[in-house]
């Protein structure tokens, strides 16, 4: 059906459906092996204990759990979020500075409402999280990429980007960054660069929005200390229950600088009043009554095995001209095909062959042909991952061969 354009705001008209959404619709088909969606593996959750807790929340605490709650979020949930952040590497997060949101997606949206004017710039990694790009688009913010390498942001390049933007008279609303096991690149920003990035931003008076859903999904060793740990007054730090517990509860949060808390929290309240009371109570129970860190360890072990199976299959079945780094954590393997390969067209050929990935174009603020793609491994068992890579192999290898003859 044609949209009724005359009723739509400029904002709504400017929003383009993301390629990921398109893919999700297709990827629902049972015939396809989906290497597209970033769904966490939930079958290993302690479902029996959770169902007992969930039933009690209604039977014994129903008048509380089904009621409105405080705009900033329940104190117990904010304290539990602080405990999660302590494991992330921020040992002293003050629950008074935490705002609970319906997922970190809503926290990104709130950051746009609070800090961005239409036409402002948000500086991003290229590639970056497609959901954030869509939100920036909705708020008429201009996502500008700053150069990255396989480790993420390059501080000297960020300095140049911010200097150039200042020279053009552009207002920068904030830097949006995913320093740990980024979606989609998987990049892990080294500790020394984290401080340098913070220093560059502080020098330019630019706020940092640090999004960290994957920090604890580290395949070897402990999470790297977030930027926010040592740069609290210039960083809005985003956390979520989505990857360590459940995305369906829709619970995330922002740890906000004290000087910005009131405005951030009022902007959040104007959008959604508060995150679901019931979901907050269920999430709090997960974090205080159950062995949540044990669960994170268990799924991280599973993801490590799946990532290895996926990387091994790509190495075995795809042309060696396809470049990628073995995932060190998080949810994704990011692959770069030879220049000129259009992975959007390749995606359609892959779907005909029975497997689907997300083409790199979805994750870039820059339009045009992209030769990159994202494979997700958490939700598919190792055998199916290998099968998916094999199904895609003829189309991938043909596209690489075609690129060679050009
Ligand atoms: N940020 C990043 C980097 C993500 O990958 C995702 C989910 N894929 C989100 C935010 C949104 O997560 P949620 O709203 O479920 O917390």
XYZ file of C-alpha atoms and ligand atoms in Angstrom:
422
model
C 0.000 0.000 0.000
C 1.222 3.517 -0.822
C 1.940 5.641 2.288
C -0.165 8.796 2.708
C 2.793 11.100 2.338
C 0.867 14.310 3.027
C 0.209 13.098 6.587
C 3.805 12.196 7.335
C 6.410 14.372 9.020
C 9.728 15.106 7.295
C 11.208 12.922 9.972
C 9.034 9.925 9.117
C 9.536 10.447 5.400
C 13.271 10.448 5.934
C 13.337 7.069 7.660
C 14.334 4.264 5.366
C 13.505 0.674 6.270
C 16.758 -0.934 7.253
C 18.122 -3.812 5.208
C 18.232 -5.780 8.459
C 14.473 -5.448 8.850
C 13.976 -6.602 5.261
C 16.177 -9.561 6.008
C 14.353 -10.407 9.225
C 11.098 -10.765 7.339
C 12.746 -13.149 4.905
C 14.801 -14.936 7.554
C 11.658 -16.037 9.363
C 11.136 -18.710 6.709
C 11.853 -22.160 8.209
C 13.725 -23.326 5.099
C 16.436 -20.721 5.475
C 19.452 -20.905 7.737
C 19.660 -17.450 9.268
C 23.115 -16.070 9.914
C 21.458 -12.668 10.025
C 19.742 -12.004 13.342
C 21.558 -11.080 16.535
C 19.309 -13.204 18.743
C 20.915 -14.537 21.928
C 20.635 -18.212 22.834
C 17.968 -18.533 25.529
C 17.436 -22.288 25.816
C 20.083 -22.519 28.564
C 18.306 -20.044 30.838
C 17.085 -21.492 34.145
C 13.541 -21.486 32.814
C 11.970 -23.452 35.658
C 13.302 -21.141 38.318
C 12.331 -18.166 36.212
C 8.789 -19.424 35.810
C 8.469 -19.799 39.577
C 9.742 -16.235 40.043
C 7.465 -14.962 37.267
C 4.411 -16.629 38.805
C 5.233 -15.220 42.238
C 5.599 -11.752 40.751
C 1.940 -11.894 39.805
C 0.537 -14.036 42.606
C 2.359 -12.381 45.503
C 3.457 -9.001 44.172
C 0.884 -8.369 41.466
C -0.352 -5.037 42.793
C 3.239 -3.795 42.660
C 4.605 -5.556 39.555
C 1.614 -4.612 37.400
C 1.517 -1.002 38.637
C 3.172 2.213 37.413
C 6.595 2.784 38.899
C 9.155 5.576 39.247
C 10.237 7.290 36.001
C 13.902 6.653 36.590
C 13.284 2.951 37.186
C 12.926 0.897 40.356
C 15.732 1.407 42.854
C 16.330 -2.366 43.078
C 16.702 -2.547 39.282
C 19.085 0.411 39.261
C 21.156 -1.241 41.999
C 21.176 -4.504 40.041
C 22.243 -2.591 36.909
C 25.108 -1.121 38.950
C 26.149 -4.685 39.855
C 26.199 -5.633 36.161
C 28.276 -2.529 35.407
C 30.718 -3.549 38.162
C 31.339 -6.766 36.201
C 31.636 -4.682 33.004
C 34.486 -2.810 34.722
C 32.757 0.185 36.314
C 32.985 -0.680 40.010
C 31.316 2.366 41.526
C 28.299 3.234 39.369
C 25.852 5.264 41.450
C 22.269 3.913 41.133
C 21.101 7.539 41.496
C 22.648 8.234 38.088
C 21.080 5.229 36.370
C 17.963 5.589 34.198
C 16.218 2.319 33.280
C 14.937 2.201 29.695
C 13.042 -0.300 27.514
C 16.293 -1.739 26.132
C 19.401 0.193 25.207
C 17.710 1.075 21.911
C 15.446 3.409 23.907
C 18.505 4.762 25.720
C 20.044 5.654 22.333
C 16.769 7.320 21.346
C 16.750 9.246 24.622
C 20.316 10.419 23.984
C 19.190 11.802 20.611
C 16.241 13.629 22.210
C 18.408 15.023 24.974
C 21.548 16.066 23.101
C 20.732 16.441 19.410
C 19.196 19.248 17.374
C 18.068 18.513 13.804
C 21.076 18.821 11.516
C 23.621 18.099 14.238
C 26.282 15.477 13.691
C 26.661 12.175 15.491
C 30.163 10.844 14.922
C 30.121 7.071 14.385
C 32.306 4.131 13.519
C 31.751 2.808 9.999
C 30.353 0.157 10.190
C 28.108 0.695 13.205
C 24.900 -0.635 14.772
C 22.056 -0.340 12.283
C 19.443 0.358 14.986
C 21.425 3.389 16.135
C 21.755 4.675 12.568
C 17.979 4.435 12.146
C 17.412 6.359 15.367
C 19.866 9.082 14.334
C 17.996 9.268 11.049
C 14.666 9.603 12.868
C 15.963 12.514 14.902
C 17.361 14.160 11.757
C 20.902 13.788 13.015
C 23.650 13.389 10.491
C 25.786 10.289 11.129
C 29.358 11.091 10.098
C 31.893 8.276 10.004
C 35.332 8.650 11.491
C 37.972 6.182 10.211
C 38.489 2.883 12.034
C 40.816 -0.091 11.697
C 40.390 -3.702 12.833
C 40.657 -2.494 16.440
C 37.987 0.168 16.136
C 38.309 3.938 16.543
C 41.630 5.562 15.620
C 42.194 8.448 18.068
C 44.330 10.543 15.662
C 41.657 10.217 12.965
C 38.951 11.104 15.456
C 40.933 14.238 16.289
C 40.999 15.119 12.578
C 37.292 14.393 12.140
C 36.315 16.606 15.076
C 38.672 19.368 13.972
C 37.230 19.307 10.454
C 33.657 19.360 11.767
C 34.480 22.306 14.024
C 36.031 24.141 11.052
C 32.792 23.577 9.124
C 30.856 25.024 12.056
C 28.961 21.787 12.647
C 27.586 21.049 16.101
C 28.462 17.518 17.251
C 25.732 16.068 19.458
C 27.950 13.173 20.576
C 30.289 10.394 19.567
C 28.435 7.066 19.425
C 30.810 4.173 19.965
C 30.692 0.426 20.694
C 34.223 -0.225 22.000
C 33.830 -3.916 22.934
C 33.066 -6.593 20.324
C 31.236 -4.078 18.219
C 28.134 -4.768 16.222
C 28.817 -5.534 13.415
C 32.638 -5.477 13.185
C 33.468 -7.444 16.345
C 36.305 -4.952 16.961
C 37.716 -4.606 20.476
C 39.154 -1.177 21.187
C 42.479 -1.519 23.092
C 42.690 -0.004 26.577
C 45.144 2.763 25.659
C 42.964 3.906 22.767
C 39.985 4.165 25.104
C 41.721 6.836 27.145
C 42.933 8.599 24.010
C 39.421 8.666 22.556
C 38.140 10.126 25.817
C 40.897 12.750 25.811
C 40.167 13.787 22.211
C 36.460 14.142 22.980
C 37.109 16.092 26.157
C 39.398 18.477 24.273
C 36.670 19.113 21.716
C 33.863 19.330 24.266
C 32.145 16.336 22.647
C 30.047 13.970 24.733
C 30.578 10.195 24.368
C 27.698 7.726 24.198
C 29.339 4.375 24.946
C 27.157 1.392 24.054
C 28.305 -1.846 25.682
C 25.903 -4.768 25.237
C 28.640 -7.328 24.454
C 31.510 -6.496 26.850
C 30.977 -9.560 29.049
C 30.743 -11.928 26.068
C 34.574 -12.110 26.016
C 36.017 -15.377 24.682
C 39.310 -15.118 26.518
C 39.817 -13.093 29.614
C 37.928 -10.391 31.414
C 36.041 -7.494 29.819
C 38.142 -4.433 28.976
C 37.426 -1.467 31.225
C 34.813 0.789 29.598
C 35.628 4.383 28.669
C 33.038 5.546 31.194
C 34.985 4.062 34.116
C 37.557 6.867 34.164
C 35.616 9.503 32.215
C 32.261 9.501 33.932
C 31.440 13.202 33.533
C 31.763 13.111 29.754
C 30.221 9.710 29.000
C 26.703 8.335 28.831
C 27.196 4.596 29.318
C 24.573 2.172 28.000
C 23.943 -1.335 29.316
C 21.267 -3.921 28.633
C 19.763 -7.197 29.825
C 19.360 -8.295 26.208
C 22.549 -10.304 25.758
C 23.126 -11.497 29.327
C 19.501 -12.441 30.041
C 16.671 -11.717 27.615
C 15.972 -9.170 24.876
C 12.238 -9.821 25.247
C 12.085 -8.234 28.706
C 13.158 -4.967 27.012
C 15.280 -3.692 29.872
C 18.374 -1.558 29.407
C 19.820 1.505 31.090
C 21.959 4.592 30.873
C 24.537 5.672 33.441
C 24.471 9.420 32.999
C 26.842 12.221 34.058
C 25.411 13.941 37.136
C 25.224 17.292 35.299
C 22.983 15.746 32.594
C 20.859 13.373 34.626
C 17.770 15.513 35.085
C 17.373 16.369 31.402
C 18.107 12.806 30.299
C 15.605 11.351 32.680
C 12.886 13.867 31.764
C 13.418 13.123 28.055
C 13.103 9.410 28.797
C 9.935 9.959 30.796
C 8.379 11.994 27.991
C 8.925 9.085 25.600
C 7.873 6.051 27.609
C 7.029 7.123 31.210
C 9.187 4.239 32.450
C 10.291 0.753 31.498
C 7.894 -2.093 32.361
C 7.663 -2.586 36.128
C 7.095 -6.312 35.693
C 10.142 -6.693 33.440
C 12.272 -4.710 35.871
C 11.220 -6.974 38.747
C 11.875 -10.122 36.712
C 15.274 -8.795 35.621
C 16.140 -7.805 39.196
C 15.263 -11.328 40.359
C 17.466 -12.815 37.630
C 20.360 -10.642 38.795
C 19.901 -11.133 42.535
C 18.393 -14.614 43.019
C 19.957 -16.639 40.202
C 23.534 -17.353 39.126
C 23.479 -14.847 36.267
C 27.243 -14.764 35.891
C 27.203 -18.548 35.564
C 24.648 -18.186 32.783
C 26.795 -15.588 31.000
C 29.816 -17.923 31.282
C 27.776 -20.804 29.899
C 26.462 -18.930 26.859
C 29.874 -17.340 26.259
C 31.382 -20.865 26.091
C 28.676 -21.849 23.634
C 29.209 -18.715 21.518
C 32.980 -19.324 21.499
C 32.416 -22.826 20.078
C 29.910 -21.595 17.534
C 32.152 -18.709 16.457
C 35.027 -21.169 15.950
C 32.820 -23.499 13.900
C 31.640 -20.576 11.771
C 35.128 -19.154 11.225
C 36.467 -22.631 10.401
C 33.723 -23.171 7.819
C 34.312 -19.783 6.180
C 38.018 -20.557 5.971
C 37.321 -23.966 4.471
C 34.528 -23.234 2.035
C 34.888 -19.616 0.955
C 37.509 -18.170 -1.354
C 40.606 -17.071 0.625
C 40.128 -13.589 -0.836
C 37.322 -13.177 1.735
C 38.996 -11.465 4.685
C 37.852 -11.679 8.287
C 39.181 -11.784 11.829
C 38.280 -14.623 14.185
C 35.723 -13.251 16.662
C 37.164 -12.568 20.125
C 33.775 -12.084 21.691
C 30.302 -10.755 21.055
C 27.891 -12.029 18.443
C 29.334 -11.396 14.985
C 31.841 -12.320 12.317
C 32.493 -9.476 9.897
C 33.801 -10.387 6.462
C 35.213 -8.224 3.684
C 34.993 -9.435 0.100
C 37.092 -8.037 -2.746
C 36.268 -4.512 -3.787
C 33.392 -4.284 -6.204
C 31.401 -7.229 -4.854
C 27.903 -5.999 -4.011
C 26.859 -7.968 -0.927
C 23.253 -6.753 -1.189
C 22.925 -8.560 -4.538
C 24.883 -11.466 -3.055
C 22.401 -11.680 -0.186
C 19.573 -12.350 -2.633
C 21.586 -15.085 -4.324
C 22.357 -16.545 -0.911
C 18.686 -16.609 0.018
C 17.957 -18.635 -3.123
C 20.648 -21.031 -1.960
C 19.010 -21.314 1.469
C 20.986 -19.077 3.838
C 20.894 -15.417 4.765
C 23.343 -12.850 6.166
C 23.156 -9.088 6.575
C 24.867 -7.075 3.840
C 27.351 -4.446 4.984
C 25.334 -1.568 3.505
C 22.929 -1.849 6.440
C 25.629 -0.759 8.869
C 27.124 2.185 7.030
C 26.112 5.831 6.921
C 27.765 5.942 3.499
C 25.544 5.002 0.563
C 26.714 2.922 -2.376
C 28.036 -0.557 -3.041
C 29.444 -2.361 -0.002
C 31.578 -5.486 -0.201
C 31.204 -6.441 3.463
C 28.780 -8.728 5.276
C 27.881 -9.792 8.811
C 27.385 -13.348 10.012
C 25.798 -13.974 13.428
C 26.517 -17.217 15.299
C 24.801 -17.187 18.750
C 21.449 -18.614 17.720
C 22.421 -21.396 15.296
C 24.084 -24.665 16.297
C 27.528 -25.461 14.895
C 26.283 -27.975 12.357
C 23.752 -25.556 10.871
C 26.328 -22.749 10.850
C 28.617 -24.923 8.731
C 25.706 -25.892 6.512
C 24.778 -22.209 6.088
C 28.324 -21.297 5.056
C 28.364 -24.216 2.589
C 25.050 -23.136 1.092
C 26.402 -19.637 0.568
C 29.764 -20.812 -0.790
C 28.927 -21.110 -4.524
C 27.400 -17.607 -4.631
C 30.240 -16.074 -2.593
C 32.986 -17.780 -4.577
C 31.373 -16.875 -7.871
C 31.097 -13.222 -6.827
C 34.765 -13.223 -5.831
C 35.739 -14.809 -9.160
C 33.677 -12.216 -11.054
C 35.405 -9.421 -9.117
C 38.796 -10.856 -10.178
C 37.950 -10.680 -13.864
C 36.886 -7.037 -13.649
N 23.292 -1.543 20.800
C 23.888 -2.499 20.094
C 25.317 -2.313 19.698
C 23.200 -3.664 19.738
O 23.833 -4.604 19.017
C 21.847 -3.802 20.129
C 21.013 -5.015 19.801
N 21.360 -5.751 18.738
C 21.269 -2.764 20.850
C 22.009 -1.658 21.183
C 19.819 -2.787 21.264
O 19.645 -3.676 22.272
P 18.420 -3.641 23.278
O 17.536 -2.506 22.913
O 17.759 -4.954 23.115
O 19.056 -3.448 24.608
